[in-house]
Coordinates of C-alpha atoms in Angstrom, one line a residue:
X1 CA 127.5 -133.6 80.6
X2 CA 124.5 -131.2 80.9
X3 CA 122.8 -133.5 83.4
X4 CA 126.0 -133.8 85.5
X5 CA 126.4 -130.0 85.5
X6 CA 122.8 -129.6 86.5
X7 CA 123.3 -132.0 89.5
X8 CA 126.4 -130.1 90.5
X9 CA 124.5 -126.8 90.4
X10 CA 121.7 -128.3 92.5
X11 CA 124.2 -129.5 95.1
X12 CA 125.9 -126.1 95.1
X13 CA 122.6 -124.3 95.8
X14 CA 121.7 -126.8 98.4
X15 CA 124.9 -126.1 100.2
X16 CA 124.3 -122.3 100.0
X17 CA 120.8 -122.6 101.4
X18 CA 121.5 -125.4 103.8
X19 CA 119.9 -125.2 107.2
X20 CA 123.3 -124.8 108.9
X21 CA 124.3 -121.9 106.6
X22 CA 121.0 -120.1 106.8
X23 CA 120.9 -120.4 110.6
X24 CA 124.5 -119.1 110.7
X25 CA 123.6 -116.1 108.6
X26 CA 120.5 -115.4 110.7
X27 CA 122.6 -115.7 113.9
X28 CA 125.2 -113.4 112.5
X29 CA 122.6 -110.8 111.5
X30 CA 120.9 -110.9 114.9
X31 CA 124.0 -110.7 117.0
X32 CA 125.6 -107.9 115.0
X33 CA 122.5 -105.8 115.3
X34 CA 121.9 -106.3 119.0
X35 CA 123.1 -102.8 119.9
X36 CA 120.8 -101.1 117.3
X37 CA 118.0 -100.2 119.6
X38 CA 115.7 -98.4 117.2
X39 CA 114.4 -98.9 113.6
X40 CA 115.8 -96.1 111.4
X41 CA 112.2 -95.0 110.7
X42 CA 109.6 -93.2 112.8
X43 CA 107.3 -95.7 114.6
X44 CA 104.7 -95.4 117.3
X45 CA 107.0 -97.4 119.5
X46 CA 109.4 -96.1 122.1
X47 CA 112.1 -98.5 120.8
X48 CA 112.3 -101.6 118.7
X49 CA 115.5 -103.5 118.3
X50 CA 116.4 -104.4 114.7
X51 CA 117.5 -107.9 116.0
X52 CA 113.9 -108.5 117.2
X53 CA 112.5 -107.6 113.8
X54 CA 115.0 -110.1 112.2
X55 CA 113.9 -112.8 114.6
X56 CA 110.3 -112.4 113.7
X57 CA 111.1 -112.9 110.0
X58 CA 113.6 -115.7 110.7
X59 CA 111.3 -117.8 112.9
X60 CA 110.1 -120.0 110.0
X61 CA 113.7 -121.3 109.6
X62 CA 113.8 -122.6 113.2
X63 CA 110.3 -124.1 113.4
X64 CA 111.5 -127.7 112.8
X65 CA 113.3 -129.8 115.3
X66 CA 112.8 -127.7 118.5
X67 CA 114.3 -129.8 121.4
X68 CA 112.3 -129.7 124.6
X69 CA 113.7 -128.4 127.9
X70 CA 112.3 -127.2 131.2
X71 CA 113.2 -123.6 130.3
X72 CA 111.4 -123.8 126.9
X73 CA 108.3 -125.2 128.6
X74 CA 108.3 -122.4 131.3
X75 CA 108.5 -119.7 128.6
X76 CA 105.8 -121.3 126.5
X77 CA 103.5 -121.7 129.6
X78 CA 104.0 -118.0 130.5
X79 CA 103.4 -116.9 127.0
X80 CA 100.2 -119.0 126.6
X81 CA 98.8 -117.8 129.9
X82 CA 99.5 -114.1 129.1
X83 CA 98.0 -114.5 125.6
X84 CA 94.8 -116.3 126.8
X85 CA 94.4 -114.0 129.8
X86 CA 94.8 -110.9 127.6
X87 CA 92.2 -112.1 125.1
X88 CA 89.6 -112.5 128.0
X89 CA 90.6 -109.1 129.4
X90 CA 90.4 -107.4 126.0
X91 CA 86.9 -108.7 125.4
X92 CA 85.8 -107.6 128.9
X93 CA 87.3 -104.2 128.3
X94 CA 85.3 -103.6 125.2
X95 CA 82.2 -103.4 127.3
X96 CA 83.5 -100.9 129.8
X97 CA 86.1 -98.6 128.1
X98 CA 85.2 -95.7 125.8
X99 CA 88.6 -96.1 124.2
X100 CA 88.0 -99.4 122.4
X101 CA 90.2 -98.6 119.5
X102 CA 93.1 -97.5 121.6
X103 CA 92.7 -100.6 123.8
X104 CA 92.8 -102.9 120.8
X105 CA 95.8 -101.2 119.2
X106 CA 97.6 -101.2 122.6
X107 CA 96.9 -105.0 122.9
X108 CA 98.3 -105.5 119.3
X109 CA 101.5 -103.6 120.2
X110 CA 102.1 -105.6 123.3
X111 CA 101.2 -108.9 121.7
X112 CA 103.7 -108.4 118.9
X113 CA 106.3 -107.2 121.5
X114 CA 105.9 -110.5 123.4
X115 CA 105.8 -112.5 120.2
X116 CA 109.0 -110.8 119.1
X117 CA 110.6 -111.7 122.4
X118 CA 109.7 -115.3 122.3
X119 CA 110.7 -115.6 118.6
X120 CA 114.0 -114.0 119.5
X121 CA 114.5 -116.6 122.2
X122 CA 113.7 -119.5 119.8
X123 CA 115.9 -118.1 117.0
X124 CA 118.8 -117.5 119.4
X125 CA 118.3 -121.0 120.8
X126 CA 118.3 -122.7 117.4
X127 CA 121.4 -120.8 116.3
X128 CA 123.3 -121.5 119.6
X129 CA 122.6 -125.2 119.3
X130 CA 124.4 -125.2 115.9
X131 CA 127.1 -122.5 116.3
X132 CA 130.0 -123.0 118.8
X133 CA 129.6 -121.0 122.0
X134 CA 133.0 -119.4 121.7
X135 CA 132.2 -118.1 118.2
X136 CA 129.0 -116.6 119.5
X137 CA 130.9 -114.8 122.3
X138 CA 133.4 -113.5 119.8
X139 CA 130.7 -112.1 117.6
X140 CA 129.1 -110.4 120.6
X141 CA 132.4 -108.6 121.2
X142 CA 132.6 -107.6 117.5
X143 CA 129.0 -106.3 117.6
X144 CA 129.8 -103.9 120.4
X145 CA 132.8 -102.2 118.8
X146 CA 131.0 -99.8 116.4
X147 CA 129.0 -98.4 119.4
X148 CA 132.1 -98.1 121.5
X149 CA 133.9 -96.2 118.7
X150 CA 130.9 -93.9 118.4
X151 CA 131.0 -93.3 122.1
X152 CA 134.6 -92.4 121.9
X153 CA 133.7 -89.8 119.2
X154 CA 131.1 -88.5 121.7
X155 CA 133.9 -88.1 124.2
X156 CA 136.0 -86.1 121.7
X157 CA 133.0 -83.9 121.0
X158 CA 132.0 -83.4 124.6
X159 CA 135.3 -83.2 126.4
X160 CA 137.5 -81.5 123.7
X161 CA 134.9 -79.9 121.4
X162 CA 136.2 -81.7 118.3
X163 CA 133.9 -80.6 115.5
X164 CA 134.4 -83.5 113.1
X165 CA 133.6 -85.9 116.0
X166 CA 130.4 -84.0 116.7
X167 CA 129.4 -84.2 113.0
X168 CA 130.0 -88.0 113.0
X169 CA 128.0 -88.6 116.2
X170 CA 125.1 -86.4 115.2
X171 CA 125.0 -87.7 111.6
X172 CA 125.1 -91.4 112.5
X173 CA 122.5 -91.1 115.3
X174 CA 120.2 -88.9 113.2
X175 CA 120.1 -91.8 110.7
X176 CA 120.1 -94.9 113.0
X177 CA 118.3 -93.5 116.0
X178 CA 116.2 -90.6 114.8
X179 CA 114.0 -90.5 117.9
X180 CA 117.0 -91.0 120.3
X181 CA 118.7 -88.6 122.7
X182 CA 122.0 -87.2 121.5
X183 CA 124.2 -85.1 123.8
X184 CA 127.8 -83.9 123.9
X185 CA 128.1 -84.8 127.6
X186 CA 126.6 -88.3 127.5
X187 CA 127.4 -91.2 125.2
X188 CA 124.5 -93.2 123.8
X189 CA 126.2 -95.4 121.2
X190 CA 123.4 -96.7 119.0
X191 CA 120.9 -96.9 121.8
X192 CA 118.0 -94.6 122.4
X193 CA 119.5 -92.9 125.4
X194 CA 122.7 -93.1 127.6
X195 CA 121.1 -95.3 130.3
X196 CA 120.1 -97.9 127.7
X197 CA 123.6 -97.9 126.2
X198 CA 125.1 -98.3 129.7
X199 CA 122.8 -101.3 130.3
X200 CA 123.8 -102.8 127.0
X201 CA 127.4 -102.6 127.9
X202 CA 126.9 -104.1 131.4
X203 CA 124.7 -107.0 130.2
X204 CA 125.9 -107.7 126.7
X205 CA 129.5 -106.6 126.5
X206 CA 131.3 -106.8 129.9
X207 CA 130.4 -110.4 130.6
X208 CA 131.7 -111.5 127.2
X209 CA 134.8 -109.5 127.7
X210 CA 135.3 -111.1 131.1
X211 CA 135.0 -114.6 129.6
X212 CA 137.5 -113.7 126.9
X213 CA 140.1 -112.3 129.3
X214 CA 140.0 -115.4 131.5
X215 CA 140.0 -117.9 128.7
X216 CA 142.7 -116.2 126.5
X217 CA 146.1 -114.6 127.1
X218 CA 146.0 -110.8 127.3
X219 CA 146.9 -109.0 124.0
X220 CA 147.2 -105.3 123.0
X221 CA 143.8 -105.3 121.3
X222 CA 142.2 -106.6 124.4
X223 CA 143.7 -103.8 126.4
X224 CA 142.5 -101.3 123.8
X225 CA 139.0 -102.8 124.0
X226 CA 139.0 -102.7 127.8
X227 CA 140.1 -99.0 127.8
X228 CA 137.6 -98.1 125.1
X229 CA 134.7 -99.8 126.9
X230 CA 135.5 -98.2 130.3
X231 CA 135.7 -94.8 128.7
X232 CA 132.4 -95.3 126.9
X233 CA 130.7 -96.6 130.0
X234 CA 131.9 -93.7 132.1
X235 CA 130.8 -91.1 129.6
X236 CA 127.2 -92.4 129.8
X237 CA 127.0 -90.9 133.3
X238 CA 124.2 -93.3 133.9
X239 CA 123.1 -94.1 137.4
X240 CA 121.2 -97.0 136.0
X241 CA 124.4 -98.4 134.4
X242 CA 126.3 -98.0 137.7
X243 CA 123.5 -99.9 139.6
X244 CA 123.5 -102.7 137.0
X245 CA 127.3 -102.9 137.2
X246 CA 127.1 -103.1 140.9
X247 CA 124.7 -106.0 140.6
X248 CA 127.0 -107.8 138.2
X249 CA 130.1 -107.1 140.2
X250 CA 128.7 -108.0 143.6
X251 CA 127.2 -111.2 142.1
X252 CA 130.7 -112.0 140.9
X253 CA 132.1 -111.4 144.3
X254 CA 129.6 -113.8 145.8
X255 CA 129.3 -116.5 143.1
X256 CA 132.6 -116.1 141.2
X257 CA 134.5 -117.2 139.2
X258 CA 137.8 -115.4 140.0
X259 CA 136.4 -113.2 142.8
X260 CA 139.6 -111.2 143.2
X261 CA 139.3 -110.1 139.6
X262 CA 135.8 -108.8 140.1
X263 CA 137.0 -106.8 143.1
X264 CA 139.8 -105.2 141.1
X265 CA 137.5 -104.5 138.1
X266 CA 134.9 -102.8 140.4
X267 CA 137.5 -100.6 142.0
X268 CA 139.0 -99.6 138.6
X269 CA 135.6 -98.7 137.1
X270 CA 134.5 -96.9 140.3
X271 CA 137.7 -94.8 140.2
X272 CA 137.2 -94.0 136.5
X273 CA 133.6 -93.0 137.0
X274 CA 134.6 -90.8 140.0
X275 CA 137.3 -89.1 137.9
X276 CA 134.9 -88.3 135.1
X277 CA 132.2 -87.0 137.6
X278 CA 134.8 -84.7 139.2
X279 CA 136.3 -83.5 136.0
X280 CA 132.9 -82.9 134.4
X281 CA 130.7 -81.8 137.4
X282 CA 127.7 -80.8 135.2
X283 CA 126.7 -84.5 134.7
X284 CA 123.6 -86.6 135.1
X285 CA 124.8 -88.6 138.0
X286 CA 125.4 -85.6 140.2
X287 CA 122.1 -84.0 139.1
X288 CA 120.2 -87.2 140.0
X289 CA 122.1 -87.6 143.3
X290 CA 121.5 -83.9 144.2
X291 CA 117.8 -84.1 143.6
X292 CA 117.4 -87.3 145.6
X293 CA 119.5 -86.1 148.5
X294 CA 117.4 -82.9 148.6
X295 CA 114.3 -85.1 149.0
X296 CA 113.0 -84.3 145.5
X297 CA 112.6 -86.4 142.3
X298 CA 113.0 -86.0 138.6
X299 CA 111.0 -87.5 135.8
X300 CA 113.5 -90.2 135.1
X301 CA 113.4 -91.5 138.7
X302 CA 109.6 -90.9 139.0
X303 CA 109.0 -92.9 135.8
X304 CA 111.1 -95.8 136.8
X305 CA 109.9 -95.9 140.4
X306 CA 106.2 -95.8 139.6
X307 CA 106.8 -98.0 136.6
X308 CA 107.8 -100.7 139.1
X309 CA 105.9 -99.8 142.3
X310 CA 102.6 -98.3 141.1
X311 CA 100.8 -101.6 140.3
X312 CA 101.8 -103.1 143.7
X313 CA 100.8 -99.9 145.6
X314 CA 97.4 -100.0 143.8
X315 CA 96.8 -103.7 144.1
X316 CA 93.9 -103.2 146.6
X317 CA 92.4 -100.2 144.7
X318 CA 92.6 -101.7 141.1
X319 CA 92.5 -105.0 139.3
X320 CA 96.3 -105.3 139.1
X321 CA 96.3 -108.5 141.2
X322 CA 94.1 -110.1 138.5
X323 CA 95.7 -108.2 135.6
X324 CA 94.3 -105.9 132.9
X325 CA 95.7 -108.0 130.0
X326 CA 98.3 -107.2 127.4
X327 CA 98.1 -103.5 126.6
X328 CA 95.7 -102.8 129.5
X329 CA 97.9 -100.2 131.1
X330 CA 97.2 -97.8 128.2
X331 CA 93.5 -97.4 129.1
X332 CA 93.8 -98.1 132.8
X333 CA 96.8 -95.9 133.5
X334 CA 94.9 -93.5 135.8
X335 CA 93.8 -96.5 137.9
X336 CA 97.4 -97.7 138.4
X337 CA 99.5 -94.5 138.8
X338 CA 98.9 -91.9 141.5
X339 CA 97.2 -88.8 140.1
X340 CA 100.0 -86.6 141.6
X341 CA 102.6 -87.9 139.1
X342 CA 100.5 -88.9 136.1
X343 CA 101.1 -85.7 134.2
X344 CA 104.9 -85.9 134.8
X345 CA 105.1 -89.5 133.6
X346 CA 102.8 -88.9 130.6
X347 CA 105.1 -86.1 129.4
X348 CA 107.7 -88.8 128.5
X349 CA 105.3 -91.3 127.0
X350 CA 103.5 -91.7 123.7
X351 CA 100.3 -89.7 124.3
X352 CA 98.0 -92.5 123.0
X353 CA 99.8 -95.4 124.5
X354 CA 101.1 -94.7 128.0
X355 CA 102.9 -97.5 129.7
X356 CA 104.9 -98.5 132.7
X357 CA 108.7 -98.2 132.5
X358 CA 109.7 -101.7 133.9
X359 CA 108.8 -105.2 132.8
X360 CA 108.1 -106.4 136.3
X361 CA 105.6 -103.6 136.9
X362 CA 104.1 -104.1 133.5
X363 CA 103.7 -107.9 133.9
X364 CA 102.1 -107.5 137.3
X365 CA 99.7 -104.8 136.0
X366 CA 98.7 -106.8 132.9
X367 CA 99.3 -110.4 133.9
X368 CA 98.4 -110.2 137.5
X369 CA 100.0 -112.1 140.3
X370 CA 99.9 -115.4 138.4
X371 CA 101.5 -113.9 135.3
X372 CA 104.3 -112.4 137.4
X373 CA 105.0 -115.7 139.2
X374 CA 105.1 -117.6 135.9
X375 CA 107.5 -115.0 134.5
X376 CA 109.9 -115.2 137.5
X377 CA 109.7 -119.0 137.2
X378 CA 111.4 -118.7 133.9
X379 CA 114.5 -117.3 135.6
X380 CA 114.3 -119.8 138.4
X381 CA 114.4 -122.6 135.9
X382 CA 117.2 -120.9 133.9
X383 CA 119.3 -120.7 137.1
X384 CA 118.7 -124.3 137.9
X385 CA 119.8 -125.4 134.4
X386 CA 122.9 -123.3 134.6
X387 CA 123.7 -124.7 138.0
X388 CA 123.6 -128.2 136.5
X389 CA 126.0 -127.0 133.8
X390 CA 128.4 -125.5 136.3
X391 CA 128.4 -128.7 138.4
X392 CA 129.4 -130.8 135.3
X393 CA 131.7 -128.3 133.7
X394 CA 135.2 -129.4 132.6
X395 CA 138.4 -127.5 133.3
X396 CA 138.6 -126.2 129.8
X397 CA 137.0 -122.8 130.3
X398 CA 133.5 -124.1 130.4
X399 CA 133.2 -123.4 134.1
X400 CA 134.1 -119.8 133.6
X401 CA 131.7 -119.4 130.7
X402 CA 128.8 -121.0 132.5
X403 CA 129.4 -119.1 135.7
X404 CA 129.5 -115.8 133.7
X405 CA 126.2 -116.8 132.1
X406 CA 124.7 -117.1 135.6
X407 CA 126.0 -113.7 136.5
X408 CA 124.6 -112.2 133.3
X409 CA 121.2 -113.7 134.1
X410 CA 121.3 -112.1 137.5
X411 CA 122.1 -108.7 135.9
X412 CA 119.3 -109.2 133.4
X413 CA 116.8 -110.1 136.2
X414 CA 117.9 -107.0 138.1
X415 CA 117.4 -104.8 135.0
X416 CA 113.8 -105.9 134.7
X417 CA 113.1 -104.0 138.0
X418 CA 114.4 -100.6 137.0
X419 CA 116.1 -100.5 133.5
X420 CA 114.1 -102.6 131.0
X421 CA 110.5 -102.1 129.9
X422 CA 110.0 -104.1 126.7
X423 CA 109.2 -107.7 126.2
X424 CA 111.2 -107.8 123.0
X425 CA 114.5 -106.5 124.5
X426 CA 116.8 -109.1 122.9
X427 CA 119.5 -109.3 125.7
X428 CA 116.8 -110.8 128.0
X429 CA 116.3 -113.7 125.6
X430 CA 119.9 -114.0 124.5
X431 CA 121.2 -115.1 127.9
X432 CA 118.1 -117.3 128.5
X433 CA 118.7 -118.9 125.1
X434 CA 122.4 -119.4 125.7
X435 CA 121.7 -121.1 129.1
X436 CA 119.1 -123.3 127.5
X437 CA 121.0 -124.3 124.4
X438 CA 124.0 -125.3 126.5
X439 CA 121.8 -127.3 128.8
X440 CA 120.1 -129.1 125.9
X441 CA 123.6 -129.8 124.4
X442 CA 124.8 -131.2 127.7
X443 CA 121.7 -133.4 128.1
X444 CA 122.2 -134.7 124.5
X445 CA 125.8 -135.6 125.3
X446 CA 124.8 -137.5 128.4
X447 CA 122.1 -139.5 126.6

């Protein structure tokens, strides 16, 4: 009897710690923390998603049985090139820079950011290969709800001066995003700042909501979710969010699916944003627009513009065409960014580790022209794989899902030019992993 009971206990523990169950729990943890943009501790990092940290620790569980694919190969080729190139650049820099310690620490920070991004892709990919896609999309909806509720509290605080709502927003954000920006007149959810929250809604939430609405009949809870998300997005007053939404919406008008629905949604959101802007004229959108129309600039615009353009403008007066290696911007900042705006940009950076605000600018500055081409090749391969999925999609909702993944990838790619500055930003790797896992599953079904 004791031997039988021991066997049963072993079987029970094997089930609890089975690969499928462990990966499911890892996936659940990563997806549900996607909107938490900062660790609840003070770090010498502008932001670091909790989901990226989970992916780093979870990687050992996905090391086995990694199916090959063109997208996986392109990501590994880019990563290998950037790493080897950066080691050579780091060694060369030690002989010419007086800031060797800063240079090495900056390299370490960017290396771990890239590593966290690749690990996030691999963990997402392993989870999505084993968890049904519709369940993943449902969890992505659930993950956004706490941030939407907090944004609604922000509206109660800013628009109606509700004291208890203010206490909730300030209290929650002081714990979960201690370094973030909290304001009565701009919702930030759990992100570091309103523009980041708006980008998360456009790239992580609206596509999933769109798939759900087209694949399921409309219910009251869906209407509540739509209303809450539109209010939250509008209250960010984010020009970055509006631009990303335009990219997503216009892409939907061109590539579909259900183009009329995209047109209607864009008109509704535009009308709501206009109403908020008119009712609350002291907002960030009007301030940005006023400064730009007057021919001026503010630090947000300056940081983003030169975070993208500076390495390209300086390509003949610096080594950006060759690339300074991971972390090289920190000690070569003055060679890349015009002196006239350096002080303004440095005012919003970590003093010891200045960086560029966009991934595209950063990759060109640190990886050179070859690194940038290899990175853009990742998205080219991803679009090709999704196009294959769309061509072979059945009439069971798969076409809508795959077409929406393509639109999401377009929005992600656009965000890399003006809204996203970190390799480890998980929504980049989420949509790439979703596209790749579906492609691998499709290929396995055909074989």
